Short mmCIF file of N, CA and C in Angstrom, two decimals:
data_model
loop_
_atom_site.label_atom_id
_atom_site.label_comp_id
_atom_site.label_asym_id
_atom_site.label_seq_id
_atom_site.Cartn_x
_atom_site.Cartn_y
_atom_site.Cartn_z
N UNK A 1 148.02 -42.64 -23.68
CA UNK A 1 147.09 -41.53 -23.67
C UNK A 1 146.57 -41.26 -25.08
N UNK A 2 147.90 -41.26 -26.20
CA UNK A 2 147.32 -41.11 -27.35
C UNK A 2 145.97 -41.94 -27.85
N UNK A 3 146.22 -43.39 -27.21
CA UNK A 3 145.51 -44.62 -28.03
C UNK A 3 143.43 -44.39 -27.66
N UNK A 4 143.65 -43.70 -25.89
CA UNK A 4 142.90 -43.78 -25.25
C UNK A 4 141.77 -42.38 -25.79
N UNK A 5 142.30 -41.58 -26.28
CA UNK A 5 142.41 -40.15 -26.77
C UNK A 5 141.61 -40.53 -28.57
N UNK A 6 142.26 -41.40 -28.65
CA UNK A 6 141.57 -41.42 -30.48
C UNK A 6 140.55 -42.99 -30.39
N UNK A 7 140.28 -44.08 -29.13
CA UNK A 7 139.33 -44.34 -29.44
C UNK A 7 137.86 -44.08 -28.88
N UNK A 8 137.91 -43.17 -28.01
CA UNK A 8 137.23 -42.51 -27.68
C UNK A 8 136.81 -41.26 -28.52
N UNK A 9 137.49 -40.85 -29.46
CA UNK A 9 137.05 -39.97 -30.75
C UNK A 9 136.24 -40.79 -31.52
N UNK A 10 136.86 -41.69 -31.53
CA UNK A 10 136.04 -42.76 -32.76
C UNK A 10 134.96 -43.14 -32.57
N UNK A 11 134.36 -43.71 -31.51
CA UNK A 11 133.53 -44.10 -30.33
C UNK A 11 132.45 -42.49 -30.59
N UNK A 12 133.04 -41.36 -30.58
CA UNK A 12 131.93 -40.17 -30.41
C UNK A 12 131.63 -39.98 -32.19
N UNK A 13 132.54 -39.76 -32.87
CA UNK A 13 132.14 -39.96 -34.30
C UNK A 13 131.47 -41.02 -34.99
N UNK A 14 131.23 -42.58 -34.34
CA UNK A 14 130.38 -43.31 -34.43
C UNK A 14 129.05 -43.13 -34.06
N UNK A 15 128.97 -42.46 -32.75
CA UNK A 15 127.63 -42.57 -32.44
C UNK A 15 127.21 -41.49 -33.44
N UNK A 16 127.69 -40.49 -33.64
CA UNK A 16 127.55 -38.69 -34.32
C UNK A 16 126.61 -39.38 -35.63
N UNK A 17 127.78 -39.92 -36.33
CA UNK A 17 126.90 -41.21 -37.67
C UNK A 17 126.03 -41.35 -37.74
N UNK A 18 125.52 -42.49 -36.37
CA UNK A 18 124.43 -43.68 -36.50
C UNK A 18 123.16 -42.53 -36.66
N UNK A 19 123.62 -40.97 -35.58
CA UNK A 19 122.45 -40.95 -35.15
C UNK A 19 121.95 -39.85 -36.48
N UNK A 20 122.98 -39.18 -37.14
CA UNK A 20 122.80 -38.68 -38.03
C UNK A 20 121.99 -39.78 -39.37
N UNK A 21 122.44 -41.21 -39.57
CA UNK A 21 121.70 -42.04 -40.39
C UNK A 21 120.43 -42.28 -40.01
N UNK A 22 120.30 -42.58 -38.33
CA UNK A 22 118.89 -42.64 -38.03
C UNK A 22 117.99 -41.67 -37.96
N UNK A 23 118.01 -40.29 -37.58
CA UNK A 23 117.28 -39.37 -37.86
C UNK A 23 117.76 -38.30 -38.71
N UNK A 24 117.08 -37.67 -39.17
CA UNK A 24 117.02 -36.76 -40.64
C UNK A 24 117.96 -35.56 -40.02
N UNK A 25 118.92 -35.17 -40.51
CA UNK A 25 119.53 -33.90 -39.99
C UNK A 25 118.64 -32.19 -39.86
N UNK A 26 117.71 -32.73 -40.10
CA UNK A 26 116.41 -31.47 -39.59
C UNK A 26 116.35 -32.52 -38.03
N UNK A 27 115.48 -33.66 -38.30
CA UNK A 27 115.15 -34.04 -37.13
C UNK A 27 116.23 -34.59 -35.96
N UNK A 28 117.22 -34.48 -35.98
CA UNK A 28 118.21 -34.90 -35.02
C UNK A 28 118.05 -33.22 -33.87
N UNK A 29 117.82 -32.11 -34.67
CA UNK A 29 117.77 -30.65 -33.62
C UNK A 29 116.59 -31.13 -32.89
N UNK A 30 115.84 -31.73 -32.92
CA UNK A 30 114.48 -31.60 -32.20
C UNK A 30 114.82 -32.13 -30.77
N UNK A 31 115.90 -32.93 -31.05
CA UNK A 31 115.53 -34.41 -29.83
C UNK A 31 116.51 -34.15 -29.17
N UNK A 32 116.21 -34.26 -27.83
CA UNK A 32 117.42 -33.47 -26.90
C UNK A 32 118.95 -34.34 -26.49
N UNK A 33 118.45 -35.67 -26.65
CA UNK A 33 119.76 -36.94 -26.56
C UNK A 33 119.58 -37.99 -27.59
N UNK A 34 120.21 -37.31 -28.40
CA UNK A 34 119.99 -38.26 -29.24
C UNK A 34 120.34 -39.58 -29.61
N UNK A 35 121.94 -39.87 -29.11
CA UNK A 35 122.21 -41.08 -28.45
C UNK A 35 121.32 -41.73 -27.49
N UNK A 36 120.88 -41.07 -26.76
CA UNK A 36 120.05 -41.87 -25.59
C UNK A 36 118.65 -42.47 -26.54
N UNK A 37 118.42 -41.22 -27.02
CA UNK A 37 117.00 -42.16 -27.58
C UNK A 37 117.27 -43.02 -28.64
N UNK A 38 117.79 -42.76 -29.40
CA UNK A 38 118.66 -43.79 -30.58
C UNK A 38 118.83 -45.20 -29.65
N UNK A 39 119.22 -45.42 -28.31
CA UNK A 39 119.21 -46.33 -27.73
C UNK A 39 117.90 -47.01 -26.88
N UNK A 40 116.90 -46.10 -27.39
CA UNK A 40 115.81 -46.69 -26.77
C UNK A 40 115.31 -47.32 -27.79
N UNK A 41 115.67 -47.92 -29.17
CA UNK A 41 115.10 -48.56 -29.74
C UNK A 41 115.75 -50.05 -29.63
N UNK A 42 117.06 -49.96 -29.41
CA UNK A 42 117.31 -51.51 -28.95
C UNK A 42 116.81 -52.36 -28.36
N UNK A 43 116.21 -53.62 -28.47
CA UNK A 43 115.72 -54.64 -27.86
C UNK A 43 116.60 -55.99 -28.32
N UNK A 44 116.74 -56.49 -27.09
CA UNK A 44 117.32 -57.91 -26.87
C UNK A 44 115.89 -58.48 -26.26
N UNK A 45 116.64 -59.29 -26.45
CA UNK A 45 115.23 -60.87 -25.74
C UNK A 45 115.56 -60.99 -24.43
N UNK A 46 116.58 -60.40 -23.56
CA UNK A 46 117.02 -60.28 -22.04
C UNK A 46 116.79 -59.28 -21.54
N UNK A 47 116.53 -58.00 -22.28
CA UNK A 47 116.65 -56.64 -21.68
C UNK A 47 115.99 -55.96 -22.64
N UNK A 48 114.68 -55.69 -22.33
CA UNK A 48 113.90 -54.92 -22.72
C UNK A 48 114.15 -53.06 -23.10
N UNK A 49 114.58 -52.40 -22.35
CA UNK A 49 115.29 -51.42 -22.23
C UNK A 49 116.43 -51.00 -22.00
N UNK A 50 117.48 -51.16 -23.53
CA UNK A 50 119.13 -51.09 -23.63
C UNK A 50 119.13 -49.64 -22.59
N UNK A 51 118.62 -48.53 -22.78
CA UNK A 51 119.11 -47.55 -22.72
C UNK A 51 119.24 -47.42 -20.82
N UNK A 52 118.09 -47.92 -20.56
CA UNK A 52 118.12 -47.85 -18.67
C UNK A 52 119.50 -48.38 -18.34
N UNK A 53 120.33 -49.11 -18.83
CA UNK A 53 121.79 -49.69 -18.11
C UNK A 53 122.75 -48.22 -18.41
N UNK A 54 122.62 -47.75 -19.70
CA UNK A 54 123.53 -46.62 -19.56
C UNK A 54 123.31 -45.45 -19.03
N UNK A 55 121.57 -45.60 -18.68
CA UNK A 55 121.09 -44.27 -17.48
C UNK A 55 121.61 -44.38 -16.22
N UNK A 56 121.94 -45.69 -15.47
CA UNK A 56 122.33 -46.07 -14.94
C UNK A 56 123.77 -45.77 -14.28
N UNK A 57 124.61 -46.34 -15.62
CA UNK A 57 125.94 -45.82 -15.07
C UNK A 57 126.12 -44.33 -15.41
N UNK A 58 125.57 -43.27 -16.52
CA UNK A 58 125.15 -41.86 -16.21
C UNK A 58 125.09 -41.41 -14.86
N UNK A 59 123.84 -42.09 -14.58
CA UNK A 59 123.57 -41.27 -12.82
C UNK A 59 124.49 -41.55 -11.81
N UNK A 60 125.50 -42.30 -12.01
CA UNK A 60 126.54 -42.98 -10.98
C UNK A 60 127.73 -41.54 -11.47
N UNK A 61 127.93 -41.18 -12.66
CA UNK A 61 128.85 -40.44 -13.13
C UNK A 61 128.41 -38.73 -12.41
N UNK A 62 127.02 -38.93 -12.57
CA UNK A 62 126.45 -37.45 -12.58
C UNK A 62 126.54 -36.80 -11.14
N UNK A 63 126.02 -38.41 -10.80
CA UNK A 63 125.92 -38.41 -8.50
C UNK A 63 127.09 -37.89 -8.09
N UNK A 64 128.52 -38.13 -8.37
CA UNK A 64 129.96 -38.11 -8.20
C UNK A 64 129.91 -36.66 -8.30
N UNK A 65 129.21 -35.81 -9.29
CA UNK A 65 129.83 -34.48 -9.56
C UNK A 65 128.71 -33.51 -8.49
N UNK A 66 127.25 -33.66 -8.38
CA UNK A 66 126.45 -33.28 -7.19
C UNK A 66 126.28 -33.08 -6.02
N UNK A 67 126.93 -34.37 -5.94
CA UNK A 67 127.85 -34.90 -4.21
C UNK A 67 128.38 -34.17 -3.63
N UNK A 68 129.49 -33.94 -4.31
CA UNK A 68 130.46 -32.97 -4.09
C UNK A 68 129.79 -31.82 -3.71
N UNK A 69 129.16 -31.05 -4.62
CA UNK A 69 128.29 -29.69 -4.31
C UNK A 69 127.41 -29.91 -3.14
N UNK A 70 126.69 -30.55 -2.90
CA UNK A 70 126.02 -31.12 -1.84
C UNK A 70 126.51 -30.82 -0.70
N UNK A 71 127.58 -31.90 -0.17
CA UNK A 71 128.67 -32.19 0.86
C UNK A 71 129.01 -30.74 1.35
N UNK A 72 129.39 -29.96 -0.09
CA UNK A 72 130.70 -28.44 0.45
C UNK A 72 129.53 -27.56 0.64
N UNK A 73 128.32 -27.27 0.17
CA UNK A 73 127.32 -26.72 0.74
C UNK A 73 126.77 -26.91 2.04
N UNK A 74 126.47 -28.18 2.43
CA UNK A 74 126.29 -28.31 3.52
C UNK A 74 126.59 -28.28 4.68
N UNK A 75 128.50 -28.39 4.25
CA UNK A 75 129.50 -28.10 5.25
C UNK A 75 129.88 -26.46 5.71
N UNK A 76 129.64 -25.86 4.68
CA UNK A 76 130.13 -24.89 4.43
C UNK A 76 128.77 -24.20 5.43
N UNK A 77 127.59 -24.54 5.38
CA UNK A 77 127.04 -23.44 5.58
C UNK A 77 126.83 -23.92 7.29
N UNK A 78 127.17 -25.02 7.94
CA UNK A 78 127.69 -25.54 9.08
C UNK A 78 128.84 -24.55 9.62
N UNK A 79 129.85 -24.63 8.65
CA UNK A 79 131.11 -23.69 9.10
C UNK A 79 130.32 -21.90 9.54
N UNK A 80 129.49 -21.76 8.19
CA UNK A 80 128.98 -20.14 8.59
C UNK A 80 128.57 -19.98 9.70
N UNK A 81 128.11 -21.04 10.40
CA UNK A 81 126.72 -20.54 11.35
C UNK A 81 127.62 -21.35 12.48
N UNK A 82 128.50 -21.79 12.86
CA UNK A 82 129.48 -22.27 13.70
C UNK A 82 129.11 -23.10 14.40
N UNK A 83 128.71 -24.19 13.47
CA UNK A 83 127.98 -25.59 14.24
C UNK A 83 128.79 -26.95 13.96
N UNK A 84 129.02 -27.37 14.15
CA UNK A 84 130.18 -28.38 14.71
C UNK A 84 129.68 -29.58 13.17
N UNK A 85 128.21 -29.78 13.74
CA UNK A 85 127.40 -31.21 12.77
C UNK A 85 126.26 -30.49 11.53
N UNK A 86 126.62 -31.10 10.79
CA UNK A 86 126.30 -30.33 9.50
C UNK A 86 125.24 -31.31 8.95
N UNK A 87 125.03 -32.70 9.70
CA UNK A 87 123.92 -33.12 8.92
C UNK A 87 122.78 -32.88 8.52
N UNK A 88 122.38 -31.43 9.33
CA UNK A 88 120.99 -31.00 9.60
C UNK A 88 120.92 -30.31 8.46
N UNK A 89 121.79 -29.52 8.27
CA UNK A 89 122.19 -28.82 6.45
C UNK A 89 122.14 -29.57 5.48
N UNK A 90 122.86 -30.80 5.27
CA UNK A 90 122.56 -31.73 4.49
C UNK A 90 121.26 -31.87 4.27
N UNK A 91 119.83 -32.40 5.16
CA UNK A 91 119.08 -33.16 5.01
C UNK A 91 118.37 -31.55 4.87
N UNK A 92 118.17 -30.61 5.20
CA UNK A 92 117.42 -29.50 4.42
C UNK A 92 118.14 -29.27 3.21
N UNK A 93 119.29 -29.10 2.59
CA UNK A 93 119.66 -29.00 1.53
C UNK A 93 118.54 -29.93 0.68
N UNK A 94 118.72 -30.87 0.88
CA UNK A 94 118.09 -32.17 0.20
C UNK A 94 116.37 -32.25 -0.27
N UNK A 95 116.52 -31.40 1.00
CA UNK A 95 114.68 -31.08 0.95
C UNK A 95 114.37 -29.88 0.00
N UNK A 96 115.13 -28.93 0.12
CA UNK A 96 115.16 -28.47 -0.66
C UNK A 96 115.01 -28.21 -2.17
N UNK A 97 116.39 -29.17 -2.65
CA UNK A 97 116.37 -29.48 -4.13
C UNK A 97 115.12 -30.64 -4.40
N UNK A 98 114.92 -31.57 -3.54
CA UNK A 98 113.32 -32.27 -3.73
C UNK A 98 112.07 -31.48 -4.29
N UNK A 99 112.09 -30.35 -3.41
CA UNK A 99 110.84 -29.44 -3.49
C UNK A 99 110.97 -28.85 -4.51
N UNK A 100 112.10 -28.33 -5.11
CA UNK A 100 112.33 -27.33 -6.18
C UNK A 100 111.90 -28.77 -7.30
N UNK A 101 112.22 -29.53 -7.31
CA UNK A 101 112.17 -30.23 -8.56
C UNK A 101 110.71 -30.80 -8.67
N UNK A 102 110.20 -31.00 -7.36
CA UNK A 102 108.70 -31.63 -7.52
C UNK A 102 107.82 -30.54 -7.95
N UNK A 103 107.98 -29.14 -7.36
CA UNK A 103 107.11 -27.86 -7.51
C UNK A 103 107.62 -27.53 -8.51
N UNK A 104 108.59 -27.16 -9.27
CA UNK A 104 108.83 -26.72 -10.50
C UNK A 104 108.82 -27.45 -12.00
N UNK A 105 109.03 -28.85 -11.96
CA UNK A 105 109.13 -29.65 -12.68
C UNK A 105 109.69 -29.44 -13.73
N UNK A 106 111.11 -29.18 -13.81
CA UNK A 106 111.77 -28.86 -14.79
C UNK A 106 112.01 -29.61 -16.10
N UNK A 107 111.79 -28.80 -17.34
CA UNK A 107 112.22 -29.60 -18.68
C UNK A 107 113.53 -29.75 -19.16
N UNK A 108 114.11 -30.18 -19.83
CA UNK A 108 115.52 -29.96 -20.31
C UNK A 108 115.93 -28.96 -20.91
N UNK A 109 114.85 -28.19 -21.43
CA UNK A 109 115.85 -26.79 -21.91
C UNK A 109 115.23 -25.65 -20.40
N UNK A 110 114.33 -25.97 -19.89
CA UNK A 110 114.82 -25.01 -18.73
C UNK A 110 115.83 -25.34 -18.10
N UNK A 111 116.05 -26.55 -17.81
CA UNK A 111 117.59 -27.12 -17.36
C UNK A 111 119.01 -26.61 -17.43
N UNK A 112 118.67 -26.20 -19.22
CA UNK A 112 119.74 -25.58 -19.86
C UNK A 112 119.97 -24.82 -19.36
N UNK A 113 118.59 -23.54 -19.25
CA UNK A 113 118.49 -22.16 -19.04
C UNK A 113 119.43 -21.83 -17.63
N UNK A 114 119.23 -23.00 -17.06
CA UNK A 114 119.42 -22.47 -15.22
C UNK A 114 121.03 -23.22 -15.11
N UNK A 115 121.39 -23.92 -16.08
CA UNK A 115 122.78 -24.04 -16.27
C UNK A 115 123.52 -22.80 -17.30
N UNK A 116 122.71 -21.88 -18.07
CA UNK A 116 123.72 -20.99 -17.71
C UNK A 116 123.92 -20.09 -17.21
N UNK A 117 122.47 -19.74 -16.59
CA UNK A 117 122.02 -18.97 -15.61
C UNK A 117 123.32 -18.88 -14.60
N UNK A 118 123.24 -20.39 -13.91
CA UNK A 118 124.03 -20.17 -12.99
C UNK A 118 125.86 -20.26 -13.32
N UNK A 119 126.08 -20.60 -14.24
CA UNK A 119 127.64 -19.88 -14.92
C UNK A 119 127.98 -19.17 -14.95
N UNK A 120 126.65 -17.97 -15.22
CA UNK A 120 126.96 -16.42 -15.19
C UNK A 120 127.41 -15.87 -14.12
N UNK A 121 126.34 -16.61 -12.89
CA UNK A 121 126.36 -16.13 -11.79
C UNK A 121 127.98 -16.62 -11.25
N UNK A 122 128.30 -17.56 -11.48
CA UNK A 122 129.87 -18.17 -11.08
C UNK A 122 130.98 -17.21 -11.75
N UNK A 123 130.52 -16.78 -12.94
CA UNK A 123 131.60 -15.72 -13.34
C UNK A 123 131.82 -14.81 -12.81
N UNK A 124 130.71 -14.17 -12.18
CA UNK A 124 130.04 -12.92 -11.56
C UNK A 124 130.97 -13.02 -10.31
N UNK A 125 130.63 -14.22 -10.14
CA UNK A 125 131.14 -14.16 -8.54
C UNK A 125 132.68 -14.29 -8.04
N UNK A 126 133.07 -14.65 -9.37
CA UNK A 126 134.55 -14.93 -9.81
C UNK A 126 135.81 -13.44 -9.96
N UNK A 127 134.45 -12.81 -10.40
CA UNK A 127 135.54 -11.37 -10.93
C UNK A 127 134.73 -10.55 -10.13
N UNK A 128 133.83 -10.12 -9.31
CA UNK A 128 133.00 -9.15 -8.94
C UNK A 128 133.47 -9.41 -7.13
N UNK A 129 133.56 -10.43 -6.56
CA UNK A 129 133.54 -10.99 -5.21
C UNK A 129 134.97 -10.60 -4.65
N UNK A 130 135.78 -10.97 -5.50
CA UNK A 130 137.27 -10.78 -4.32
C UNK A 130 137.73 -9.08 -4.89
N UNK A 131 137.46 -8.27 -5.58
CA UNK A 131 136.67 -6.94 -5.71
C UNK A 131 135.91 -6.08 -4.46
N UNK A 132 135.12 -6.62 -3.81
CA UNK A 132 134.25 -6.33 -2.90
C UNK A 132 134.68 -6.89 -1.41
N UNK A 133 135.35 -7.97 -1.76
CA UNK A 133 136.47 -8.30 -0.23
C UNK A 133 137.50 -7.21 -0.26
N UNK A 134 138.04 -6.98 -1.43
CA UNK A 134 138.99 -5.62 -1.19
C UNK A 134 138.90 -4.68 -0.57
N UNK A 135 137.80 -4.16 -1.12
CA UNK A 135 137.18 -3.07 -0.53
C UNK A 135 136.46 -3.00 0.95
N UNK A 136 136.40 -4.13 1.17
CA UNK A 136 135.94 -4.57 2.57
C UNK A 136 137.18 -4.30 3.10
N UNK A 137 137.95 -4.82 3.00
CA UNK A 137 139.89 -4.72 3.54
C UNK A 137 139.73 -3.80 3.62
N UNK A 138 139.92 -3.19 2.53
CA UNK A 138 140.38 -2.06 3.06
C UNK A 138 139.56 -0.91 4.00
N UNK A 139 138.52 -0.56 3.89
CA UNK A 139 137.05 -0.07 4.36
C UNK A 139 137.60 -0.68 6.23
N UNK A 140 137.31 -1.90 5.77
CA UNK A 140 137.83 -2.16 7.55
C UNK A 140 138.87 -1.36 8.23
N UNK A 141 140.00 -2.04 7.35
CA UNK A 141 141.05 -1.51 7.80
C UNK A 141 141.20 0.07 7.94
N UNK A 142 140.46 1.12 7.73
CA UNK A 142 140.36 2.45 7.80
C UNK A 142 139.74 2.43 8.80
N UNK A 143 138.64 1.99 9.12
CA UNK A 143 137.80 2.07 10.36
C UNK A 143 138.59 1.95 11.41
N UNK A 144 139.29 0.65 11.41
CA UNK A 144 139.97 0.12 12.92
C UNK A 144 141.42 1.48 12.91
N UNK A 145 141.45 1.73 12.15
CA UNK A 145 142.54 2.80 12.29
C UNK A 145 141.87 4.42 12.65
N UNK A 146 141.30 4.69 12.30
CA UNK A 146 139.95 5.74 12.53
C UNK A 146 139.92 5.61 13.78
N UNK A 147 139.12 4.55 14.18
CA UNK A 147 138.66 4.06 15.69
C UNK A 147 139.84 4.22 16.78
N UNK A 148 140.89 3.96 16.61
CA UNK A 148 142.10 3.30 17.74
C UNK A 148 142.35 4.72 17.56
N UNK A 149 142.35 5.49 16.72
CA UNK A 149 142.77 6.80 17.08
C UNK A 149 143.60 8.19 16.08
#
């Protein structure tokens, strides 16, 4: 773990370097990946564009973590509405995030924005939600006791 742990430090302090040697430490704030584009200047005589192979295995890394959200959304909102097959959720989910991305056309720092947008909202929902189930508990539980008599 140690070995795996420090060359993978080394590996991030290398690239940190190159990209700091290749662009001016004013101009490295401008550019939003700077590894990535630092890698769009590589050319081989086989592969025109180094950087598309590591977009590549990126989007294989990124798909893995979306998926997931995807899947438990779609299932989940199957479970709400007490429907057995959830593919139909899936494929509007899908349509969904299509439309949002074709009609909105998001940049990378709005990207940002709506990543922490929605953090907040996860915190929110983290400390504010099982708060408001309480009170549901209990609120219920007065009623049905109220009610019975």
């Amino acid at each position: 773990m140690l070995i795996a742990n420090t060359i993978t430090m080394l590996v991030y302090v290398f690239v940190t370097i190159i990209c700091f040697v290749f662009y001016s430490p004013d101009g490295i704030t401008v550019v939003n990946q700077p590894g990535l584009s630092f890698l769009k200047t590589i050319e081989f005589r086989f592969l025109e564009r180094f950087d598309m192979v590591f977009l590549a295995v990126y989007l294989i890394l990124v798909s893995k973590a979306w998926n997931t959200y995807a899947y438990v959304s779609a299932f989940s909102t199957g479970r709400i509405l007490n429907k057995q097959d959830h593919s139909s959720y899936a494929f509007i989910y899908f349509l969904l995030v299509i439309g949002c991305v074709f009609f909105v056309n998001p940049t990378w720092n709005l990207s940002e924005k709506w990543t922490t947008l929605v953090s907040y909202i996860g915190m929110a929902v983290i400390y504010v939600f099982p708060l408001f189930l309480l009170v549901f508990a209990l609120g219920h539980e007065k009623y049905r006791r109220w009610k019975a008599g």
